[in-house]
Amino acid sequence: MRNTIGEVAKKFNLNISTLRYYDKEGLIPNLEKNESGIRIFDEEAVSALIAIECLKKSGMSIKDIKTFIDWCQEGDETLKERLEMFLARREALQSQIKELESTLNYIEYKVEYYTKAVTDGTEKMVKETMSNPRLLNLQ
Amino acid sequence: MRNTIGEVAKKFNLNISTLRYYDKEGLIPNLEKNESGIRIFDEEAVSALIAIECLKKSGMSIKDIKTFIDWCQEGDETLKERLEMFLARREALQSQIKELESTLNYIEYKVEYYTKAVTDGTEKMVKETMSNPRLLNLQ
DNA sequence: CATAGACATAGACCTAACTTTAGGTTTAGG
DNA sequence: CCTAAACCTAAAGTTAGGTCTATGTCTATG
């Protein structure tokens, strides 16, 4: 596995510039370069990218991902910090999911609402007959 | 219900400037002002804000929210567009939730991993013995 | 062995969604 | 009636996370 930046960009569906930006920010530790300066993404670099993508999806900022990557480089000293970070991430994700589910609920109400309205050809009747669940969530 | 901007900001946990910005962008249709230019948020304005917050949480941009708000002002002509928008939002939310769940999975693996590592006092053993589920998702 | 296509760097630019600033007006309470 | 707190506008500034540009070097292939 000795990928060039273009190949990796394609695999991860990231812009080449984004990969260079991540490298500049220090998110890809020990990224090799050949004699003429061309980046070679080995297995370690690729698994860093996998972690980066996942942490990004979990809502972490680039800066905090960088902190994590640095901890990984520092070795066993930082195991506790890393565990705590993942515990916090888990919490964050769980509440994000809950919030999205409640948002989905509102959206589903709206789908129902507008399905009826489209059938009727007007919003009038639906407006009067459908009780709105919004207030349960938001007020 | 005749709220000033400060009261509404507190209720929705938004910055006052954010509310003025939403108003400027046309997200709060028919927002009343008194003789001296002070905004008065009536029930209609508040329910616009409820919708805005929800659509924001579903990942919609301000610009797209504005489009929706405009459709609402245009009346029954745009019922179909609105229904289609909510159907698309529902899709988007559902796949967002799925993605977060799969991310949570990875995070949970990491929690296990680091819990063991912290117990051991080192990453060495865990690194060798725990199979990594990352590749299932990402390669 | 020429050359198109992929790579490099530094630094400027972009976008969304606010947030802050400057300078001024309104209003509620003691 | 004074004044602090809350409101106003217009416009500049901020932040994150890229993305693009200019300019130049490398390299794979016909």
Coordinates of C-alpha atoms (C1' of nucleotides) in Angstrom, one line a residue:
Chain A
M1 CA 0.0 0.0 0.0
R2 CA 2.1 3.0 -1.2
N3 CA -0.4 5.5 -2.4
T4 CA 0.1 8.9 -4.0
I5 CA -1.9 11.9 -2.9
G6 CA -4.2 11.7 -5.9
E7 CA -5.1 8.0 -5.3
V8 CA -5.8 8.6 -1.6
A9 CA -7.9 11.7 -2.5
K10 CA -10.0 9.5 -4.7
K11 CA -10.3 6.7 -2.2
F12 CA -11.4 9.0 0.6
N13 CA -13.4 11.3 -1.7
L14 CA -11.4 14.3 -0.5
N15 CA -9.9 17.1 -2.4
I16 CA -6.1 16.9 -3.0
S17 CA -5.7 20.3 -1.4
T18 CA -7.6 19.0 1.7
L19 CA -5.1 16.3 2.2
R20 CA -2.2 18.7 1.9
Y21 CA -4.0 21.0 4.3
Y22 CA -4.4 18.1 6.8
D23 CA -0.7 17.3 6.4
K24 CA 0.2 21.0 7.0
E25 CA -1.9 21.0 10.1
G26 CA 0.0 17.9 11.4
L27 CA -2.9 15.5 11.2
I28 CA -1.0 12.8 9.4
P29 CA 2.0 12.0 11.5
N30 CA 5.1 10.4 9.9
L31 CA 3.9 11.0 6.4
E32 CA 6.7 9.9 4.2
K33 CA 8.1 11.9 1.2
N34 CA 10.4 10.5 -1.4
E35 CA 13.7 12.2 -2.5
S36 CA 11.9 14.7 -4.6
G37 CA 9.3 15.7 -2.0
I38 CA 6.4 13.6 -3.2
R39 CA 4.1 12.4 -0.5
I40 CA 3.7 8.6 0.0
F41 CA 0.7 7.5 2.0
D42 CA 1.6 4.2 3.7
E43 CA -0.6 2.1 5.9
E44 CA -0.1 4.3 9.0
A45 CA -1.0 7.5 7.0
V46 CA -4.1 5.8 5.7
S47 CA -5.3 4.7 9.1
A48 CA -4.7 8.2 10.4
L49 CA -7.0 9.4 7.6
I50 CA -9.6 6.8 8.6
A51 CA -9.5 8.1 12.2
I52 CA -9.7 11.7 11.0
E53 CA -12.7 11.1 8.8
C54 CA -14.5 9.3 11.7
L55 CA -13.7 12.0 14.3
K56 CA -14.8 14.6 11.8
K57 CA -18.1 12.8 11.3
S58 CA -18.5 12.7 15.1
G59 CA -18.4 16.5 15.1
M60 CA -14.8 17.1 16.3
S61 CA -12.9 20.2 15.1
I62 CA -9.6 19.8 13.2
K63 CA -7.9 21.4 16.2
D64 CA -9.2 18.7 18.6
I65 CA -8.4 16.0 16.2
K66 CA -4.9 17.3 16.1
T67 CA -4.7 17.1 19.8
F68 CA -5.7 13.5 19.7
I69 CA -3.2 12.7 16.9
D70 CA -0.5 14.3 19.1
W71 CA -1.5 12.2 22.1
C72 CA -1.1 9.1 19.9
Q73 CA 2.4 10.1 19.1
E74 CA 3.3 10.7 22.8
G75 CA 2.7 7.0 23.7
D76 CA 1.2 5.4 26.8
E77 CA 1.5 8.5 28.9
T78 CA -1.7 9.9 27.2
L79 CA -3.9 6.8 27.3
K80 CA -6.2 8.3 29.9
E81 CA -6.7 11.5 28.0
R82 CA -7.5 9.5 24.8
L83 CA -10.0 7.3 26.7
E84 CA -11.7 10.4 28.1
M85 CA -11.8 12.0 24.7
F86 CA -13.6 9.0 23.3
L87 CA -16.0 8.8 26.2
A88 CA -16.9 12.5 25.6
R89 CA -17.3 11.8 21.9
R90 CA -19.6 8.9 22.6
E91 CA -21.8 11.2 24.8
A92 CA -21.8 13.9 22.1
L93 CA -22.8 11.4 19.4
Q94 CA -25.5 9.9 21.5
S95 CA -27.1 13.2 22.1
Q96 CA -26.6 14.3 18.5
I97 CA -28.5 11.2 17.4
K98 CA -31.3 11.9 19.9
E99 CA -31.6 15.4 18.7
L100 CA -31.7 14.4 15.0
E101 CA -34.4 11.8 15.9
S102 CA -36.5 14.5 17.4
T103 CA -35.9 16.7 14.5
L104 CA -36.9 13.9 12.2
N105 CA -40.1 13.7 14.2
Y106 CA -41.0 17.3 13.4
I107 CA -40.1 16.7 9.7
E108 CA -42.3 13.6 9.6
Y109 CA -45.2 15.7 10.9
K110 CA -44.5 18.2 8.1
V111 CA -44.5 15.5 5.5
E112 CA -47.9 14.3 6.7
Y113 CA -49.1 17.8 6.8
Y114 CA -48.1 18.7 3.3
T115 CA -49.1 15.3 1.9
K116 CA -52.7 16.1 3.0
A117 CA -52.4 19.7 1.9
V118 CA -51.3 18.6 -1.6
T119 CA -54.2 16.1 -1.8
D120 CA -56.6 18.8 -0.7
G121 CA -55.0 21.3 -3.1
T122 CA -54.9 23.8 -0.2
E123 CA -53.5 24.2 3.2
K124 CA -56.7 25.5 4.8
M125 CA -58.3 22.3 6.1
V126 CA -55.0 20.7 7.2
K127 CA -54.1 23.8 9.2
E128 CA -57.3 23.6 11.2
T129 CA -57.5 19.8 11.7
M130 CA -53.9 18.7 12.3
S131 CA -52.6 19.4 15.8
N132 CA -49.1 20.6 15.7
P133 CA -46.6 18.6 17.8
R134 CA -43.9 21.3 17.6
L135 CA -44.7 22.8 21.0
L136 CA -43.9 19.6 22.7
N137 CA -40.3 19.8 21.6
L138 CA -39.7 23.4 21.5
Q139 CA -41.6 25.4 24.1
Chain B
M1 CA -47.3 36.8 23.3
R2 CA -45.6 40.1 22.3
N3 CA -41.9 39.5 22.9
T4 CA -39.0 41.8 22.4
I5 CA -35.9 40.7 20.7
G6 CA -34.0 40.2 24.0
E7 CA -36.8 37.9 25.4
V8 CA -36.9 35.8 22.3
A9 CA -33.2 35.5 22.2
K10 CA -33.2 34.1 25.7
K11 CA -36.1 31.7 24.9
F12 CA -34.4 30.3 21.9
N13 CA -30.9 30.6 23.2
L14 CA -29.8 32.6 20.3
N15 CA -27.7 35.8 20.1
I16 CA -29.7 39.0 19.6
S17 CA -27.6 39.7 16.6
T18 CA -28.5 36.3 15.2
L19 CA -32.2 37.3 15.3
R20 CA -31.5 40.6 13.6
Y21 CA -29.5 38.7 11.0
Y22 CA -32.4 36.3 10.4
D23 CA -34.7 39.2 10.0
K24 CA -32.4 40.9 7.6
E25 CA -32.2 37.7 5.6
G26 CA -36.0 37.6 5.4
L27 CA -36.4 34.4 7.5
I28 CA -39.0 36.0 9.7
P29 CA -41.8 37.2 7.5
N30 CA -44.2 39.9 8.6
L31 CA -42.1 40.7 11.6
E32 CA -43.8 43.7 13.2
K33 CA -42.1 46.8 14.4
N34 CA -43.5 49.5 16.6
E35 CA -43.5 53.3 15.7
S36 CA -40.0 53.7 16.8
G37 CA -38.6 50.7 15.0
I38 CA -38.5 48.1 17.8
R39 CA -39.2 44.5 16.7
I40 CA -42.2 42.8 18.2
F41 CA -42.2 39.0 17.9
D42 CA -45.8 37.8 17.7
E43 CA -47.0 34.2 17.5
E44 CA -46.3 34.0 13.8
A45 CA -42.7 35.2 14.2
V46 CA -42.1 32.8 17.0
S47 CA -43.4 29.8 15.0
A48 CA -41.2 30.9 12.1
L49 CA -38.3 30.7 14.5
I50 CA -39.4 27.3 15.7
A51 CA -39.4 26.1 12.1
I52 CA -36.0 27.8 11.4
E53 CA -34.4 26.1 14.4
C54 CA -35.7 22.8 13.3
L55 CA -34.7 23.1 9.7
K56 CA -31.3 24.3 10.8
K57 CA -30.9 21.2 12.9
S58 CA -31.9 19.1 10.0
G59 CA -28.8 20.5 8.2
M60 CA -30.5 23.0 5.9
S61 CA -28.6 26.2 5.0
I62 CA -30.1 29.6 5.7
K63 CA -30.5 30.2 2.0
D64 CA -32.6 27.1 1.6
I65 CA -34.6 27.9 4.7
K66 CA -35.3 31.3 3.1
T67 CA -36.6 29.6 0.0
F68 CA -39.0 27.6 2.1
I69 CA -40.2 30.7 4.1
D70 CA -40.8 32.4 0.8
W71 CA -42.8 29.5 -0.5
C72 CA -45.0 29.7 2.7
Q73 CA -45.7 33.3 1.9
E74 CA -46.7 32.5 -1.7
G75 CA -49.6 30.3 -0.6
D76 CA -51.1 27.1 -2.0
E77 CA -49.3 27.4 -5.3
T78 CA -46.1 26.1 -3.7
L79 CA -47.6 23.2 -1.6
K80 CA -45.9 20.6 -3.8
E81 CA -42.5 22.2 -3.6
R82 CA -42.8 22.3 0.2
L83 CA -43.8 18.7 0.4
E84 CA -40.9 17.7 -1.8
M85 CA -38.5 19.7 0.3
F86 CA -39.7 17.9 3.5
L87 CA -39.4 14.5 1.8
A88 CA -35.8 15.4 0.8
R89 CA -35.1 16.6 4.4
R90 CA -36.5 13.3 5.7
E91 CA -34.2 11.3 3.5
A92 CA -31.2 13.5 4.5
L93 CA -32.0 13.1 8.2
Q94 CA -32.4 9.4 8.0
S95 CA -29.0 8.9 6.3
Q96 CA -27.4 11.4 8.7
I97 CA -28.7 9.3 11.6
K98 CA -27.4 6.1 10.0
E99 CA -24.0 7.6 9.4
L100 CA -23.8 8.9 13.0
E101 CA -24.8 5.4 14.3
S102 CA -22.0 3.8 12.3
T103 CA -19.6 6.5 13.6
L104 CA -20.8 5.8 17.1
N105 CA -19.9 2.2 16.4
Y106 CA -16.3 3.1 15.7
I107 CA -16.1 5.3 18.7
E108 CA -17.5 2.6 20.9
Y109 CA -14.7 0.3 19.7
K110 CA -12.2 3.0 20.6
V111 CA -13.7 3.3 24.1
E112 CA -13.3 -0.5 24.6
Y113 CA -9.8 -0.3 23.2
Y114 CA -8.6 2.5 25.4
T115 CA -10.4 1.1 28.5
K116 CA -8.3 -2.0 28.1
A117 CA -5.2 0.0 27.3
V118 CA -5.7 2.1 30.4
T119 CA -6.2 -1.0 32.6
D120 CA -3.1 -2.6 31.1
G121 CA -1.2 0.7 31.4
T122 CA 0.0 0.3 27.9
E123 CA -1.4 0.1 24.4
K124 CA 0.8 -2.9 23.3
M125 CA -1.3 -5.8 24.2
V126 CA -4.6 -4.3 23.1
K127 CA -3.0 -3.4 19.8
E128 CA -2.2 -7.0 19.1
T129 CA -5.3 -8.7 20.4
M130 CA -8.2 -6.4 19.5
S131 CA -9.4 -6.8 15.9
N132 CA -10.1 -3.5 14.4
P133 CA -13.6 -3.0 12.9
R134 CA -12.6 0.1 11.0
L135 CA -12.1 -1.6 7.7
L136 CA -15.6 -2.8 7.6
N137 CA -16.9 0.7 7.3
L138 CA -14.3 2.4 5.5
Q139 CA -12.4 0.3 3.0
Chain C
dC1 C1' 13.3 12.2 -25.2
dA2 C1' 9.4 15.1 -25.3
dT3 C1' 5.5 16.3 -23.0
dA4 C1' 1.1 15.8 -20.6
dG5 C1' -0.4 15.0 -16.4
dA6 C1' 0.6 14.5 -11.5
dC7 C1' 3.0 16.4 -8.1
dA8 C1' 5.2 20.4 -5.0
dT9 C1' 4.9 25.1 -2.2
dA10 C1' 3.4 29.6 -0.5
dG11 C1' 0.0 32.3 0.1
dA12 C1' -4.3 34.4 -1.4
dC13 C1' -9.1 33.6 -1.6
dC14 C1' -13.8 31.8 -0.4
dT15 C1' -18.2 30.7 2.1
dA16 C1' -21.5 30.3 5.7
dA17 C1' -23.2 31.9 9.6
dC18 C1' -22.7 34.5 12.6
dT19 C1' -20.6 38.4 15.9
dT20 C1' -18.8 42.8 16.9
dT21 C1' -18.3 47.7 16.5
dA22 C1' -19.5 52.4 16.1
dG23 C1' -22.7 55.6 16.7
dG24 C1' -27.2 56.7 17.8
dT25 C1' -32.4 56.3 19.8
dT26 C1' -36.0 54.5 23.1
dT27 C1' -37.8 53.1 27.3
dA28 C1' -38.6 51.5 32.0
dG29 C1' -37.8 52.3 36.7
dG30 C1' -36.3 54.9 40.9
Chain D
dC1 C1' -36.7 63.8 34.8
dC2 C1' -32.5 61.1 34.7
dT3 C1' -30.1 57.4 33.3
dA4 C1' -28.9 52.6 32.6
dA5 C1' -30.4 49.1 30.0
dA6 C1' -32.3 47.7 25.9
dC7 C1' -33.1 48.7 21.4
dC8 C1' -31.8 50.4 16.4
dT9 C1' -28.7 50.4 11.7
dA10 C1' -24.9 49.8 8.7
dA11 C1' -20.9 47.8 8.0
dA12 C1' -16.7 45.6 9.2
dG13 C1' -14.7 41.5 11.4
dT14 C1' -14.3 36.6 12.7
dT15 C1' -13.9 31.6 12.3
dA16 C1' -13.6 27.1 10.5
dG17 C1' -12.4 24.4 7.0
dG18 C1' -11.2 24.2 3.2
dT19 C1' -10.1 25.6 -2.1
dC20 C1' -7.7 28.0 -5.7
dT21 C1' -3.8 30.3 -8.0
dA22 C1' 0.7 31.1 -9.6
dT23 C1' 4.8 29.1 -10.4
dG24 C1' 7.7 25.5 -10.8
dT25 C1' 9.4 20.3 -10.6
dC26 C1' 8.8 15.2 -11.5
dT27 C1' 7.6 11.2 -13.9
dA28 C1' 5.3 7.8 -16.9
dT29 C1' 4.6 6.7 -21.6
dG30 C1' 4.2 6.8 -26.7

